[in-house]
mmCIF file with all atom_site columns, C-alpha atoms in Angstrom:
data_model
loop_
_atom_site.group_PDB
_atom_site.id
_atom_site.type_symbol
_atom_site.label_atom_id
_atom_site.label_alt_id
_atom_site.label_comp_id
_atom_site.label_asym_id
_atom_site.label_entity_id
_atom_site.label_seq_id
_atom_site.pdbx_PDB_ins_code
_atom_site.Cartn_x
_atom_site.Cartn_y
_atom_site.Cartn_z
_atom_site.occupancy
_atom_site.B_iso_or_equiv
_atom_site.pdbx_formal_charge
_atom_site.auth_seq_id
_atom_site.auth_comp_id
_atom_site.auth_asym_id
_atom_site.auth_atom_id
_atom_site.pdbx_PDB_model_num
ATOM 1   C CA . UNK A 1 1   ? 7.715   14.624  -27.292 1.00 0.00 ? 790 UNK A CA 1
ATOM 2   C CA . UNK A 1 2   ? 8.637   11.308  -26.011 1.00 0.00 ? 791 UNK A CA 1
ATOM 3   C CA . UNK A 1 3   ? 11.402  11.316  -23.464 1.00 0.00 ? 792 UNK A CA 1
ATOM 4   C CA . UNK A 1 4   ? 13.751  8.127   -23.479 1.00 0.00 ? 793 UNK A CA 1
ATOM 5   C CA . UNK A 1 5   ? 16.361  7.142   -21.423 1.00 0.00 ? 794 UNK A CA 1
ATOM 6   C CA . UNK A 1 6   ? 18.002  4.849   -23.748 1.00 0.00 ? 795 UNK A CA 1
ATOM 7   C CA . UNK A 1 7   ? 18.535  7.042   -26.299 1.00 0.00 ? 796 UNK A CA 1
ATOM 8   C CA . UNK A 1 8   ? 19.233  4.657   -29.293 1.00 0.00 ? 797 UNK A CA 1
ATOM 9   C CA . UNK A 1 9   ? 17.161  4.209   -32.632 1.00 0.00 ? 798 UNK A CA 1
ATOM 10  C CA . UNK A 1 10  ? 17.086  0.123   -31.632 1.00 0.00 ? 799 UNK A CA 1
ATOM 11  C CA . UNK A 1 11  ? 14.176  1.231   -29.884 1.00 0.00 ? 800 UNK A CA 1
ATOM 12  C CA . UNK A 1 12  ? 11.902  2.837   -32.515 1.00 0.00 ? 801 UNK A CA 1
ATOM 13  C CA . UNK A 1 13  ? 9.787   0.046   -33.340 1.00 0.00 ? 802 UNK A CA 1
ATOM 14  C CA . UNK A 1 14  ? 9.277   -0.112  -29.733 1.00 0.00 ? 803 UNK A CA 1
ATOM 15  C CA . UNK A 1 15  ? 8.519   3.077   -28.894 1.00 0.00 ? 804 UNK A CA 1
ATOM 16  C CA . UNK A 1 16  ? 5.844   3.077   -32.398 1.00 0.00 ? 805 UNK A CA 1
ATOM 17  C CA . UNK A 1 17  ? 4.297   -0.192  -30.500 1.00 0.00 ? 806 UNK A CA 1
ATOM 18  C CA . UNK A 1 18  ? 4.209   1.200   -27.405 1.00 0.00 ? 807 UNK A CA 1
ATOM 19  C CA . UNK A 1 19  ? 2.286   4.459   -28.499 1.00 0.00 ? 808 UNK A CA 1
ATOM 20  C CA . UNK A 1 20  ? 0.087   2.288   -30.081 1.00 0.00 ? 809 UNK A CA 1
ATOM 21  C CA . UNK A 1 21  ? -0.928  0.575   -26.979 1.00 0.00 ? 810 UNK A CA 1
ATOM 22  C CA . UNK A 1 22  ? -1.501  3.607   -25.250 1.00 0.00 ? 811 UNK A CA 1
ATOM 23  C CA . UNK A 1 23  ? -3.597  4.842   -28.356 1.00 0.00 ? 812 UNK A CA 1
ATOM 24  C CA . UNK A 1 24  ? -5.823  1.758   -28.079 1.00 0.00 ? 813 UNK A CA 1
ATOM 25  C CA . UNK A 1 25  ? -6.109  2.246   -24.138 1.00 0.00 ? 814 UNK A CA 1
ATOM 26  C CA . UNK A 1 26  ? -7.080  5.803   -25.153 1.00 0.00 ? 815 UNK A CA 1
ATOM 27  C CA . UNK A 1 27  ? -9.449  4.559   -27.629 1.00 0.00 ? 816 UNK A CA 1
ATOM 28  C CA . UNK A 1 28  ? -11.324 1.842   -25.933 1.00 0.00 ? 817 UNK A CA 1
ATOM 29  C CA . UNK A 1 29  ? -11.573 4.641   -22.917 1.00 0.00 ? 818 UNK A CA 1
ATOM 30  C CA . UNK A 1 30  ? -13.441 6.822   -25.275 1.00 0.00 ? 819 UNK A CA 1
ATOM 31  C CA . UNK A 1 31  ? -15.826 4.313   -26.352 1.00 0.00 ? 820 UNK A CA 1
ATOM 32  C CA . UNK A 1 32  ? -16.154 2.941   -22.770 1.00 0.00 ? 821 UNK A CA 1
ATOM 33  C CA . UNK A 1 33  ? -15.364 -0.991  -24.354 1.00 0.00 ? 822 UNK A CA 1
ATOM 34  C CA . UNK A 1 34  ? -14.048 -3.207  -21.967 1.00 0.00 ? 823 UNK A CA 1
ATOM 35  C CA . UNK A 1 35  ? -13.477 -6.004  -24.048 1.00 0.00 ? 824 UNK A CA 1
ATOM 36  C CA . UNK A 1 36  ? -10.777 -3.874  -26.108 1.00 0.00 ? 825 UNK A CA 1
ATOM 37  C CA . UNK A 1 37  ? -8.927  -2.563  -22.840 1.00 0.00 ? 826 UNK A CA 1
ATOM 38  C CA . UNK A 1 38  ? -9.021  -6.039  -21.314 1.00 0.00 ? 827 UNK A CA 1
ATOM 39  C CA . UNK A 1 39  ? -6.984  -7.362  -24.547 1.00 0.00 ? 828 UNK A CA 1
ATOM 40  C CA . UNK A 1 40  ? -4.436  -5.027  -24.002 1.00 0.00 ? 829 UNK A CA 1
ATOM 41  C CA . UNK A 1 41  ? -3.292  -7.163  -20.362 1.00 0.00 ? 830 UNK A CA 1
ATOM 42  C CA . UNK A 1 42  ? -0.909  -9.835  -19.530 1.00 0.00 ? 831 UNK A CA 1
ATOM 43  C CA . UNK A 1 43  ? -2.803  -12.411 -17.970 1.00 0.00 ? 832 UNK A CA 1
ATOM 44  C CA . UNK A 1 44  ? -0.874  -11.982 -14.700 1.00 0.00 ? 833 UNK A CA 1
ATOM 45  C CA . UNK A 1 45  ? -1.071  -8.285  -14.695 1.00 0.00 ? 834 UNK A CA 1
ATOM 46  C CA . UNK A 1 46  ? -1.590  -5.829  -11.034 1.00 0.00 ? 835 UNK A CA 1
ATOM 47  C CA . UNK A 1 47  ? -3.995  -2.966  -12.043 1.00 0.00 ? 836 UNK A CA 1
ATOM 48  C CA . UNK A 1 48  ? -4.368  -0.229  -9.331  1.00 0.00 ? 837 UNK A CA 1
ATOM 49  C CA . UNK A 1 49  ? -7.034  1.977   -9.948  1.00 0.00 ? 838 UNK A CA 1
ATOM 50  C CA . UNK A 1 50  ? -7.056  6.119   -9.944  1.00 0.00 ? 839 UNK A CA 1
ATOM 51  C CA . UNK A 1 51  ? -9.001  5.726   -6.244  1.00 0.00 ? 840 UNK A CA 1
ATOM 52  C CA . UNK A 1 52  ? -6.369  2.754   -4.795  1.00 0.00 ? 841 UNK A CA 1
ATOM 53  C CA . UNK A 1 53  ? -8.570  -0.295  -5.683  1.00 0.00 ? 842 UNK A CA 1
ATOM 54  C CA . UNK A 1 54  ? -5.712  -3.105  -6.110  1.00 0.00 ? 843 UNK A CA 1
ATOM 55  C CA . UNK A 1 55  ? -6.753  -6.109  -8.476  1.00 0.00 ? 844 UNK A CA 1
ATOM 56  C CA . UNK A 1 56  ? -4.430  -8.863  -9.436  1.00 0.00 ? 845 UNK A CA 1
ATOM 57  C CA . UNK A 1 57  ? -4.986  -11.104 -12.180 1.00 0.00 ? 846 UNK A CA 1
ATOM 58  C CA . UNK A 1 58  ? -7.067  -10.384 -15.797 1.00 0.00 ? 847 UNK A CA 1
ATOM 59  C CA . UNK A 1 59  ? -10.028 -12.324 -14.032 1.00 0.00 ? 848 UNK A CA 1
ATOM 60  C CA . UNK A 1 60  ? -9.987  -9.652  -11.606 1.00 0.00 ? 849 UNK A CA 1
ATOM 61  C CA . UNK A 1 61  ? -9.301  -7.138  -13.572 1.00 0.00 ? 850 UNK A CA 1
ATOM 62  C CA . UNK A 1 62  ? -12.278 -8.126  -15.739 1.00 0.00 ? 851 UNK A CA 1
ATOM 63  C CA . UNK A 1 63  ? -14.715 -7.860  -13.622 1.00 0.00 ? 852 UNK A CA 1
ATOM 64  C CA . UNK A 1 64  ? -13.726 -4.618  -12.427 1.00 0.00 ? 853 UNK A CA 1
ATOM 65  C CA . UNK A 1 65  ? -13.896 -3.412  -15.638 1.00 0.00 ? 854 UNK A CA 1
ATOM 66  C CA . UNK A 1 66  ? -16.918 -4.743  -17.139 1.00 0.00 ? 855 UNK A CA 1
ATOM 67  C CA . UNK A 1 67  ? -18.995 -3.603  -14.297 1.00 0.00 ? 856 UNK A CA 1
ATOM 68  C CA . UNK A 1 68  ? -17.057 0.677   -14.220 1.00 0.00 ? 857 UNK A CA 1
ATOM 69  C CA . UNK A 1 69  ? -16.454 1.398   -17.748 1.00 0.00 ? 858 UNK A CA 1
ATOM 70  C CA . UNK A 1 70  ? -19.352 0.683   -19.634 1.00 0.00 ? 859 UNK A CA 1
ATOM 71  C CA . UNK A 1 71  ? -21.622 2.682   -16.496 1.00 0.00 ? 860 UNK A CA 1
ATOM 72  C CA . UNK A 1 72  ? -18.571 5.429   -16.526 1.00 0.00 ? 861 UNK A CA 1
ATOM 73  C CA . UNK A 1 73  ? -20.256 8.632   -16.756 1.00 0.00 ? 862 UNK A CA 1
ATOM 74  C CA . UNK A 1 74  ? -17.965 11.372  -17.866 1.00 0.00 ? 863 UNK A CA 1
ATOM 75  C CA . UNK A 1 75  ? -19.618 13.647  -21.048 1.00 0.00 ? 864 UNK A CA 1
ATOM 76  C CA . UNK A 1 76  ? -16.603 15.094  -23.100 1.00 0.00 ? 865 UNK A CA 1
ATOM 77  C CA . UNK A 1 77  ? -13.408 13.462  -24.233 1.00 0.00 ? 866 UNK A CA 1
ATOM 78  C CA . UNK A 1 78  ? -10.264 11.469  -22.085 1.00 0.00 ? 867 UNK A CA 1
ATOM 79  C CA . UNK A 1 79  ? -6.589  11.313  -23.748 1.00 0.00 ? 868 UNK A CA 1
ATOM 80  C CA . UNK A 1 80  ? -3.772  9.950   -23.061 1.00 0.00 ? 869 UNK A CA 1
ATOM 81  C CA . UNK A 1 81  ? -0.126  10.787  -24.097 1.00 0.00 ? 870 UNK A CA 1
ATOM 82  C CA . UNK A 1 82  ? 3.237   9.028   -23.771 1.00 0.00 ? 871 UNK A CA 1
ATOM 83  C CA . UNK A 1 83  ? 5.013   11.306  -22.107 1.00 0.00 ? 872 UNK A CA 1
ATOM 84  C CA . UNK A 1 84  ? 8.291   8.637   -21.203 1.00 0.00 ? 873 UNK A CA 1
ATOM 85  C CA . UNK A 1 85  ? 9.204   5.739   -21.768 1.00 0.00 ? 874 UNK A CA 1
ATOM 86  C CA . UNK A 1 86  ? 12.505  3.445   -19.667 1.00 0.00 ? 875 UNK A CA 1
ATOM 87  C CA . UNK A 1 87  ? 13.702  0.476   -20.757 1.00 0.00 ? 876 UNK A CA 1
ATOM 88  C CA . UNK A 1 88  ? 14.040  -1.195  -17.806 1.00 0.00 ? 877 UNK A CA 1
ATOM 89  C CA . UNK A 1 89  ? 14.812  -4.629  -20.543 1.00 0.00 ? 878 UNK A CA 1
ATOM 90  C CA . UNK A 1 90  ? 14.773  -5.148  -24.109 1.00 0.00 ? 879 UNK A CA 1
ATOM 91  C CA . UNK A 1 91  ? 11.481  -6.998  -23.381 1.00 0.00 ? 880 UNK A CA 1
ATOM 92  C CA . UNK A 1 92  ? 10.068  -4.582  -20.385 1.00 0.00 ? 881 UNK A CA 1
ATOM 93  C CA . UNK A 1 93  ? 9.461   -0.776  -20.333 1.00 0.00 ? 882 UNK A CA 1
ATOM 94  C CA . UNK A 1 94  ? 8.272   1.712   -17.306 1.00 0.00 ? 883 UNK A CA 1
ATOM 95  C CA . UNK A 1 95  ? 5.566   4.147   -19.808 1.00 0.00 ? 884 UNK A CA 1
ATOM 96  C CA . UNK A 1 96  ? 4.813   7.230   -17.396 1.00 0.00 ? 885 UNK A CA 1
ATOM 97  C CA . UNK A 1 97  ? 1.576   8.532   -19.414 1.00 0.00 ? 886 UNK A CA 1
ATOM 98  C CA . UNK A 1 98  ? -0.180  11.845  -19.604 1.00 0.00 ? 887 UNK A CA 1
ATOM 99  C CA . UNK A 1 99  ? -4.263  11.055  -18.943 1.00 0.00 ? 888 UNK A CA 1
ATOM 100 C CA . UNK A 1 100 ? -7.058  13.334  -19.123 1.00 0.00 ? 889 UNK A CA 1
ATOM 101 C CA . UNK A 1 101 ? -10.416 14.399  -18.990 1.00 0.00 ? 890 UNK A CA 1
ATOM 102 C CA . UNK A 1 102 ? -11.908 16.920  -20.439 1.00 0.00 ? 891 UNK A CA 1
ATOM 103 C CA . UNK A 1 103 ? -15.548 17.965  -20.241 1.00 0.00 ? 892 UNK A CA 1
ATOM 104 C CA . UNK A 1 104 ? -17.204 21.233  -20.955 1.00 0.00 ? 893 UNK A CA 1
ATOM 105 C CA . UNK A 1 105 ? -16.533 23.101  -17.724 1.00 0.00 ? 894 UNK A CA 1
ATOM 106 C CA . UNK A 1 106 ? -14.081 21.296  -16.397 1.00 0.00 ? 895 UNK A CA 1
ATOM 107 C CA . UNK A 1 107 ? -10.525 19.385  -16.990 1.00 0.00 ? 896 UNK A CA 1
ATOM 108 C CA . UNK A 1 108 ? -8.765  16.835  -14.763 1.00 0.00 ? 897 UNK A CA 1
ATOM 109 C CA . UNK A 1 109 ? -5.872  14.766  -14.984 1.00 0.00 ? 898 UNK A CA 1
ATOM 110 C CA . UNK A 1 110 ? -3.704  11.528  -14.532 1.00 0.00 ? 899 UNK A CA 1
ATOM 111 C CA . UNK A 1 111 ? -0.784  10.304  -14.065 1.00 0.00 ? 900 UNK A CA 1
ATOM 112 C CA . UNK A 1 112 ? -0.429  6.488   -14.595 1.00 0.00 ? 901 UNK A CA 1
ATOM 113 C CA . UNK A 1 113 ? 2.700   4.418   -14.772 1.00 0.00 ? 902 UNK A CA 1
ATOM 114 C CA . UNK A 1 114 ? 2.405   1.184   -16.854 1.00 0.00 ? 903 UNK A CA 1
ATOM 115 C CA . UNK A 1 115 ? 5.194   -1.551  -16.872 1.00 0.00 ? 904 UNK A CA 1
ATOM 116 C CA . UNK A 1 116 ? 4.528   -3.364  -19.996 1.00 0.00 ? 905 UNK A CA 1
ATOM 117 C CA . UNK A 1 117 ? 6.094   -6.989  -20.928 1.00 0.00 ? 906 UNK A CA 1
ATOM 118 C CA . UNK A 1 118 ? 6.842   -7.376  -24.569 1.00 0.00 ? 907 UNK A CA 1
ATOM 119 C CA . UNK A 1 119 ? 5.439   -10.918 -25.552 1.00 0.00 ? 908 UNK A CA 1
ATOM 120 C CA . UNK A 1 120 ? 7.252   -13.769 -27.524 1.00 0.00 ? 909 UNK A CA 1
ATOM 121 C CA . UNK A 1 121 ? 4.954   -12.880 -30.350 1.00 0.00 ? 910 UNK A CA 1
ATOM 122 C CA . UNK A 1 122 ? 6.157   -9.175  -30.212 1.00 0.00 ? 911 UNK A CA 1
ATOM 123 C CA . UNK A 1 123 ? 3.130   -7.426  -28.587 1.00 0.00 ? 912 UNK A CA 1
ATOM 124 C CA . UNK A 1 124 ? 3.330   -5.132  -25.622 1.00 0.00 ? 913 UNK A CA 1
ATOM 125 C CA . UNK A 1 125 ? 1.189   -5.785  -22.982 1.00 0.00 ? 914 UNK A CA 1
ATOM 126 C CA . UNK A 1 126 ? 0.312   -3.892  -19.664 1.00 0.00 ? 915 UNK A CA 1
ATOM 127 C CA . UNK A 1 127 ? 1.661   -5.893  -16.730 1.00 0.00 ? 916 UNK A CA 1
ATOM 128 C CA . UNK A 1 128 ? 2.086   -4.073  -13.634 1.00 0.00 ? 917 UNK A CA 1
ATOM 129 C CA . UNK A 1 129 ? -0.216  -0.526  -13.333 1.00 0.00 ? 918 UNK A CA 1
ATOM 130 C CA . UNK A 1 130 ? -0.533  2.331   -11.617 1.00 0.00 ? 919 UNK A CA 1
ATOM 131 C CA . UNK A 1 131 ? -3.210  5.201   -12.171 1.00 0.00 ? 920 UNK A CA 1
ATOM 132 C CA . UNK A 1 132 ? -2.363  7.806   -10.271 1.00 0.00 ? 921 UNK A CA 1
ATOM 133 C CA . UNK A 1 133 ? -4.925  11.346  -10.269 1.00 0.00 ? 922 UNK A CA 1
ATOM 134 C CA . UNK A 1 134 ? -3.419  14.188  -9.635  1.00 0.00 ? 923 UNK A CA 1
ATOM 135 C CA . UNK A 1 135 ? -4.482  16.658  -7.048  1.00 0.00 ? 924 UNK A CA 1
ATOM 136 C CA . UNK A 1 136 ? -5.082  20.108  -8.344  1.00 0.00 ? 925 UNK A CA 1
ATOM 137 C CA . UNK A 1 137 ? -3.296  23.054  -6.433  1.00 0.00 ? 926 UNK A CA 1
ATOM 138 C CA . UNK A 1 138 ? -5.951  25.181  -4.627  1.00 0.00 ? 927 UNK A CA 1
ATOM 139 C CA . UNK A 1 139 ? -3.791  28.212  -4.595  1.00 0.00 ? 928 UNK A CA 1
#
């Protein structure tokens, strides 16, 4: 369930669009396609990686990505889930998302935050970025 602090059914669309953005990042994850997750940025978008790599700009971003995800080498299945979403703006949302991996033998997960812009056309786009792993309690 998708938690919302503007609780108002303005937002629906929204919220549909917005899951389907985080569906495509999910899908072009599992296929390890760059070119799909790169058309999901704003052109000016900040992308900080799981491991605190910082890159600014799609050009940036690009290359980064073109070079990790096609060599990524995880065998078994990554999701992601909206778990909330706060309209910060009609036009700009904070999406905190649910990531992870799972691979016969083992599970690990995520935690990113995505600021996405909508765009004049109406598409959501990630903007600002934040994937955040999260440390497993040893106890």
């Amino acid at each position: 369930m998708i938690r919302m602090t503007t609780e108002s059914t303005s937002h629906a669309a929204d919220i549909e669009a917005i899951k389907r953005l985080v569906a495509t990042v999910e899908h072009s994850q599992q296929s390890k396609d760059p070119e799909e997750f790169l058309g999901l940025f704003h052109p000016d978008a900040v992308w900080t990686t799981a491991h605190g790599k910082v890159l600014i700009g799609l050009d940036a971003i690009s290359e980064f990505t073109r070079k990790v995800l096609p060599a990524a080498s995880w065998d078994g299945k990554v999701t992601y889930e909206v778990a909330h979403v706060l309209f910060i703006r009609p036009d700009v949302a904070a999406v905190k998302v649910r990531q992870r991996y799972l691979a016969p033998g083992e599970e690990s997960e995520g935690a990113p935050l995505y600021v996405i812009s909508k765009q004049a056309d109406g598409r959501w786009l990630l903007t600002a970025c934040q994937n955040t792993a999260v440390a497993t309690d040893p106890s």
